Amino acid sequence: MLTHLLGGITPQQFLAEYWQKKPLHVRQAVPGFTGVASRAEIFDLACDGDVESRLVRYRADAPETSTVDFGPQRRTQLRGKKTPWTVLVQGLNLWVPAGDALLHQFDFIPQARLDDLMVSYAVDGGGVGPHFDNYDVFLLQGFGRRRWQLSNQEDRSVHEDAPLRILKHFQPVHDWVMDPGDLLYLPPQWAHNGIAIGECTTYSIGFKSPTAQELAVGFLDWLSEHLALEGMYADPDLAWQDNSAEIVPAMVDQVARMLTGIRWARKDIADFLGSYLTEPKPTIFFEPPDPPVDEETFARTLAANGAVLDPRSLLLWSETAGFHLNGEALTVDAADHATLKQLAHQRRVPGSGKLSPAIVQLLYCWYEDGFLHLQENAA
Ligand code: SIN
Ligand code: CO
């Protein structure tokens, strides 16, 4: 982790005093930082059909006339002069290696909670308007300056006719101008408004906050694929019905009894979480090496240079359900657990590490799928 990132407090202090409790504003959290992508790179990504983006023209005087265009953007749209505008690019960590490295500076918060890195580019006066988010966010100023107003107001009513969630009554209690490299942590539901002072970029390190409903639907979906109930519907005592269209109480009772066979244990929940939290988003595709090197060359290069996980790869583990990579459970010998835990934490294997043949074989499979890449030079 970068030394100044939290302004001199330890991650433990941050968790105890700020995380999900109150904002933290750190001047020069990343000294010399001006971003990980140029304006041209941000525009290229915004115009790319594989990348999630939004172009927002927020009109403070008439919020309902604000507009949001989802990507891919047209290049000619990224020039407007009349209404201030901003373009937001999601998942920058997936496309820009320095973005992935920046995102993982924040893994003093567990990777299981980490979502993605977003960048916004705005012209003078641009922003998305006063709003609140349901997730935690770190906002890191790239190039240029931005004014941030914050409020912990209870009133969360929003303009119903606006295409964005914009607060009707925004009453800021903090007002800060952020320079390049300044950082702002916001807990969920803190209202905020960022207004560009001249052209600027802001990086958002966002966290996952699934709702109970999303988790339940995800779990039931997972369970449906792992369920194996015995028995079938039977009615040797079937009684004649004077109305053949009725679903009789005896049928409901029998099905109710059958469904009591749906059970799950804590291990199933851990297993579900492992695959749910590592499942790549539907827009994600891996690029296998073309052509791949053979296993022997792989093993030699791995031993010399090491390897890194692809930025799109998600690898998590739990004591209860073991390892999951990109939505799949892995079978790993107990003797290799420590190595794999280290790899999951650091997202890389050092060149000098002593690896078992089983791990080398496993990593070769990941390499062939494009989940992991060999380092070109000794790390
Ligand atoms: C922005 O970068 O303009 C938006 C970030 C946010 O308010 O969540
Ligand atoms: Co926000």
XYZ file of C-alpha atoms and ligand atoms in Angstrom:
388
model
C 0.000 0.000 0.000
C 1.217 3.544 -0.760
C 2.583 5.299 2.342
C 0.403 8.437 2.238
C -2.751 6.819 0.914
C -4.681 7.191 4.169
C -2.903 10.345 5.304
C -0.795 8.713 8.006
C -3.389 6.497 9.645
C -3.109 2.719 9.456
C -5.633 0.587 7.565
C -6.743 -0.745 10.968
C -7.474 2.810 12.185
C -9.254 3.564 8.936
C -11.504 0.532 9.376
C -12.230 1.311 13.008
C -12.913 5.036 12.614
C -14.003 5.742 9.034
C -15.113 2.691 7.036
C -18.911 2.893 6.672
C -18.913 5.594 9.358
C -17.655 8.965 8.138
C -15.808 10.565 5.216
C -12.034 10.871 5.124
C -10.335 13.588 3.097
C -6.612 13.117 2.439
C -4.579 15.784 0.725
C -1.788 14.381 -1.449
C -2.718 10.761 -0.777
C -0.865 9.833 -3.965
C 1.721 12.590 -4.479
C 2.403 13.339 -8.126
C -0.693 11.392 -9.275
C -2.373 12.773 -12.380
C -4.250 9.663 -13.416
C -3.645 6.362 -15.183
C -5.218 7.261 -18.534
C -4.958 10.288 -20.807
C -8.004 12.111 -22.142
C -7.477 10.407 -25.524
C -7.357 6.951 -23.878
C -10.506 7.668 -21.858
C -12.329 8.776 -25.028
C -11.140 5.684 -26.932
C -12.510 3.455 -24.178
C -15.798 5.382 -24.042
C -16.237 4.811 -27.792
C -15.455 1.086 -27.506
C -18.484 -1.223 -27.627
C -16.947 -3.643 -25.072
C -16.585 -0.935 -22.425
C -19.360 0.345 -20.167
C -19.676 4.134 -20.285
C -22.124 6.978 -19.698
C -22.133 10.491 -21.083
C -23.940 12.826 -18.697
C -25.114 16.361 -19.281
C -26.407 17.542 -15.947
C -28.405 20.762 -15.884
C -28.569 22.127 -12.353
C -31.228 24.719 -13.267
C -33.585 22.085 -14.725
C -32.490 18.574 -13.572
C -35.295 16.867 -15.510
C -33.755 18.091 -18.776
C -30.416 16.424 -17.953
C -29.397 13.618 -20.311
C -27.573 10.302 -19.987
C -26.259 8.403 -23.019
C -24.982 4.888 -22.512
C -21.948 3.760 -24.505
C -20.463 3.153 -26.935
C -20.183 6.928 -27.303
C -19.851 8.742 -30.583
C -16.632 10.714 -30.791
C -18.431 13.817 -32.055
C -20.456 13.840 -28.814
C -17.294 14.186 -26.750
C -16.753 17.765 -27.853
C -19.903 19.603 -26.749
C -19.396 23.180 -25.651
C -22.902 24.283 -24.628
C -23.936 22.249 -21.566
C -21.154 21.083 -19.239
C -20.724 17.333 -19.652
C -18.849 14.404 -18.221
C -18.100 10.942 -19.541
C -17.763 8.057 -17.066
C -15.930 4.860 -17.971
C -16.525 1.779 -15.814
C -14.060 -1.087 -15.262
C -10.912 0.881 -16.147
C -8.914 -1.744 -14.227
C -9.892 -4.298 -16.884
C -8.424 -2.344 -19.746
C -5.502 -0.362 -18.347
C -2.794 -2.273 -16.387
C -1.965 0.796 -14.263
C -5.681 0.969 -13.411
C -5.557 -2.611 -12.107
C -2.464 -1.748 -10.030
C -4.239 1.340 -8.635
C -7.359 -0.634 -7.725
C -5.262 -3.139 -5.808
C -3.646 -0.357 -3.742
C -7.011 -0.448 -1.998
C -6.989 -4.103 -1.074
C -6.552 -3.237 2.589
C -10.299 -3.652 2.085
C -10.886 -7.351 1.229
C -10.921 -8.155 -2.477
C -14.300 -9.815 -1.924
C -15.715 -6.301 -1.371
C -13.779 -4.568 -4.136
C -15.729 -3.879 -7.318
C -14.023 -1.799 -9.960
C -12.219 1.374 -10.928
C -14.224 4.024 -12.739
C -12.844 7.179 -14.279
C -14.757 10.313 -15.101
C -13.551 12.996 -17.452
C -15.378 16.309 -17.192
C -15.182 19.690 -18.887
C -15.453 22.823 -16.768
C -18.650 22.709 -14.691
C -19.299 19.039 -15.587
C -20.592 16.497 -13.055
C -23.442 14.085 -12.416
C -25.279 16.310 -9.947
C -25.921 15.905 -6.209
C -26.732 12.272 -5.421
C -25.918 9.454 -3.048
C -24.616 5.970 -3.761
C -25.432 2.780 -1.896
C -21.826 1.666 -1.833
C -18.545 2.920 -0.346
C -16.287 4.824 -2.681
C -12.815 6.324 -2.701
C -12.562 9.306 -5.059
C -9.034 10.041 -6.215
C -8.427 13.209 -8.190
C -6.539 12.718 -11.455
C -5.490 15.727 -13.494
C -7.221 19.090 -12.964
C -9.324 20.133 -9.995
C -12.791 19.326 -8.738
C -14.978 20.829 -6.062
C -16.700 18.293 -3.801
C -19.674 19.159 -1.658
C -20.849 16.581 0.895
C -23.839 16.114 3.122
C -25.047 13.431 5.522
C -28.634 14.615 5.177
C -31.532 12.295 5.896
C -33.646 13.695 3.081
C -32.927 11.407 0.160
C -35.832 12.404 -2.064
C -34.878 12.538 -5.727
C -36.226 14.315 -8.819
C -38.630 11.780 -10.282
C -38.486 13.015 -13.861
C -34.707 13.219 -14.162
C -32.838 10.444 -16.006
C -30.308 10.333 -13.113
C -30.888 9.998 -9.396
C -30.553 13.675 -8.418
C -31.353 14.888 -4.917
C -34.163 17.413 -4.673
C -32.799 19.214 -1.621
C -29.044 19.111 -1.296
C -27.581 20.800 1.793
C -23.797 20.411 1.822
C -21.907 20.483 5.110
C -18.413 20.133 3.609
C -17.008 21.924 0.619
C -13.552 20.932 -0.559
C -11.527 21.554 -3.694
C -9.453 18.518 -4.605
C -6.147 18.774 -6.422
C -4.435 15.952 -8.319
C -3.572 13.104 -5.934
C -6.115 14.151 -3.254
C -8.399 11.393 -1.964
C -11.874 11.391 -0.528
C -13.508 8.362 1.101
C -17.311 8.389 1.254
C -19.423 5.891 3.180
C -22.624 4.636 1.533
C -25.468 7.116 1.421
C -23.455 10.239 2.006
C -24.805 12.774 -0.469
C -22.164 14.303 -2.720
C -21.742 16.577 -5.679
C -18.543 16.863 -7.697
C -18.165 19.827 -10.007
C -15.178 20.078 -12.357
C -13.138 23.248 -12.056
C -11.771 23.345 -15.572
C -11.092 20.078 -17.358
C -10.409 17.206 -14.943
C -10.501 13.482 -14.262
C -11.626 11.678 -11.101
C -11.027 8.015 -10.304
C -13.635 6.125 -8.256
C -12.629 2.969 -6.437
C -16.011 1.348 -5.891
C -17.149 -1.509 -3.673
C -19.765 -4.198 -4.027
C -22.885 -3.899 -1.944
C -25.318 -6.577 -3.034
C -28.814 -6.294 -1.659
C -30.341 -9.154 0.344
C -32.666 -9.726 -2.618
C -29.760 -10.003 -5.090
C -27.935 -12.427 -2.802
C -31.059 -14.526 -2.322
C -31.781 -14.710 -6.044
C -28.119 -15.524 -6.737
C -28.090 -18.219 -4.061
C -31.313 -19.840 -5.265
C -29.892 -19.859 -8.754
C -26.720 -21.534 -7.469
C -28.750 -23.969 -5.391
C -30.854 -24.990 -8.388
C -27.683 -26.232 -10.051
C -26.456 -28.113 -6.994
C -29.680 -29.661 -5.804
C -30.343 -33.412 -6.032
C -33.711 -34.348 -4.489
C -34.931 -37.939 -4.357
C -38.412 -39.197 -5.162
C -41.227 -38.261 -7.503
C -44.831 -37.224 -7.274
C -47.123 -40.223 -6.723
C -50.795 -40.651 -5.869
C -51.846 -44.308 -5.544
C -54.769 -43.116 -3.395
C -55.988 -40.608 -5.942
C -59.617 -39.745 -5.203
C -62.154 -38.906 -7.871
C -62.750 -35.117 -8.223
C -66.085 -33.767 -9.311
C -64.209 -30.772 -10.810
C -61.220 -32.015 -12.752
C -59.650 -28.516 -12.900
C -59.039 -28.273 -9.158
C -55.544 -28.537 -7.666
C -56.653 -30.393 -4.567
C -55.224 -29.747 -1.063
C -53.690 -33.259 -1.026
C -51.549 -32.318 -4.019
C -50.374 -29.095 -2.394
C -49.561 -31.034 0.796
C -47.535 -33.654 -1.035
C -45.497 -31.041 -2.933
C -44.958 -29.109 0.298
C -43.544 -32.302 1.864
C -41.283 -32.884 -1.138
C -39.926 -29.348 -1.019
C -38.895 -29.704 2.609
C -36.052 -31.736 1.054
C -34.478 -28.442 -0.082
C -31.750 -27.953 2.479
C -28.443 -26.181 2.562
C -25.502 -25.985 4.881
C -23.005 -23.245 5.674
C -20.567 -24.889 3.239
C -23.100 -24.338 0.419
C -23.293 -20.656 1.298
C -19.501 -20.329 1.287
C -19.379 -22.210 -2.015
C -22.051 -19.960 -3.501
C -20.223 -16.834 -2.288
C -16.973 -18.045 -3.828
C -18.544 -18.493 -7.232
C -20.859 -15.441 -6.994
C -18.058 -13.063 -6.032
C -15.614 -14.368 -8.640
C -18.089 -14.687 -11.512
C -16.882 -12.414 -14.312
C -19.427 -9.819 -15.498
C -21.237 -10.921 -18.670
C -19.231 -8.452 -20.769
C -15.915 -10.052 -19.777
C -13.976 -12.246 -22.191
C -10.536 -13.706 -21.646
C -7.960 -13.798 -24.383
C -6.023 -17.080 -24.500
C -2.393 -16.771 -25.673
C -2.014 -17.227 -29.404
C -0.038 -19.380 -29.837
C 0.520 -20.688 -26.296
C 4.007 -21.877 -25.338
C 4.296 -25.574 -24.422
C 4.132 -26.677 -20.774
C 7.887 -27.110 -20.468
C 8.659 -23.601 -21.726
C 5.879 -22.302 -19.478
C 7.417 -23.964 -16.409
C 10.880 -22.609 -17.248
C 9.654 -19.033 -17.794
C 7.462 -19.210 -14.691
C 10.461 -20.250 -12.591
C 12.590 -17.463 -14.045
C 10.136 -14.527 -14.324
C 6.975 -15.401 -12.441
C 3.395 -14.794 -13.578
C 0.500 -12.397 -12.943
C -3.230 -12.903 -12.864
C -5.084 -11.248 -15.725
C -6.786 -8.052 -14.462
C -10.137 -9.690 -15.290
C -9.402 -12.784 -13.164
C -11.013 -13.012 -9.753
C -9.482 -15.475 -7.296
C -10.847 -15.736 -3.748
C -10.809 -18.393 -1.050
C -12.533 -19.273 2.205
C -11.700 -21.797 4.942
C -15.084 -23.431 4.390
C -15.239 -23.741 0.605
C -11.638 -23.467 -0.606
C -10.639 -21.610 -3.782
C -12.766 -20.111 -6.544
C -11.448 -18.677 -9.778
C -13.695 -16.828 -12.214
C -16.871 -18.453 -10.940
C -15.505 -22.019 -10.656
C -14.532 -24.007 -7.554
C -10.963 -25.389 -7.664
C -9.650 -28.667 -6.318
C -6.265 -28.015 -4.741
C -4.052 -30.277 -2.601
C -3.781 -29.091 1.006
C 0.006 -28.881 0.558
C -0.493 -26.170 -2.086
C -2.999 -24.039 -0.169
C -0.417 -21.657 1.264
C 1.065 -20.952 -2.201
C -2.336 -20.337 -3.726
C -3.479 -18.100 -0.862
C -0.379 -15.987 -1.400
C -1.035 -15.850 -5.136
C -4.658 -14.817 -4.528
C -3.553 -12.060 -2.141
C -0.733 -10.673 -4.277
C -2.239 -11.608 -7.637
C 1.185 -12.711 -8.806
C 3.691 -15.541 -8.429
C 7.281 -14.438 -7.966
C 9.874 -15.923 -10.300
C 11.985 -17.300 -7.489
C 9.155 -19.215 -5.780
C 9.441 -22.996 -5.440
C 6.243 -24.425 -6.872
C 4.936 -27.986 -6.785
C 4.380 -29.774 -10.128
C 0.621 -29.744 -9.387
C 0.589 -25.941 -9.040
C 2.654 -25.487 -12.204
C 0.165 -27.686 -14.042
C -2.788 -25.735 -12.627
C -1.189 -22.411 -13.591
C -0.534 -23.744 -17.084
C -4.278 -24.420 -17.481
C -5.015 -20.865 -16.329
C -2.418 -19.573 -18.781
C -4.033 -21.499 -21.641
C -7.414 -19.960 -20.747
C -5.976 -16.433 -20.580
C -6.614 -16.195 -16.798
C -2.905 -15.709 -16.061
C 0.096 -14.372 -17.985
C 3.793 -15.065 -17.795
C 5.953 -12.092 -16.899
C 8.186 -11.084 -19.746
C 11.149 -10.199 -17.561
C 12.386 -11.371 -14.181
C 10.355 -9.479 -11.530
C -17.742 11.511 -10.910
O -16.571 11.105 -10.939
O -18.098 12.533 -11.489
C -18.820 10.770 -10.209
C -18.354 9.998 -9.050
C -19.448 9.906 -8.021
O -20.035 10.893 -7.667
O -19.743 8.815 -7.511
Co -21.393 9.135 -6.478
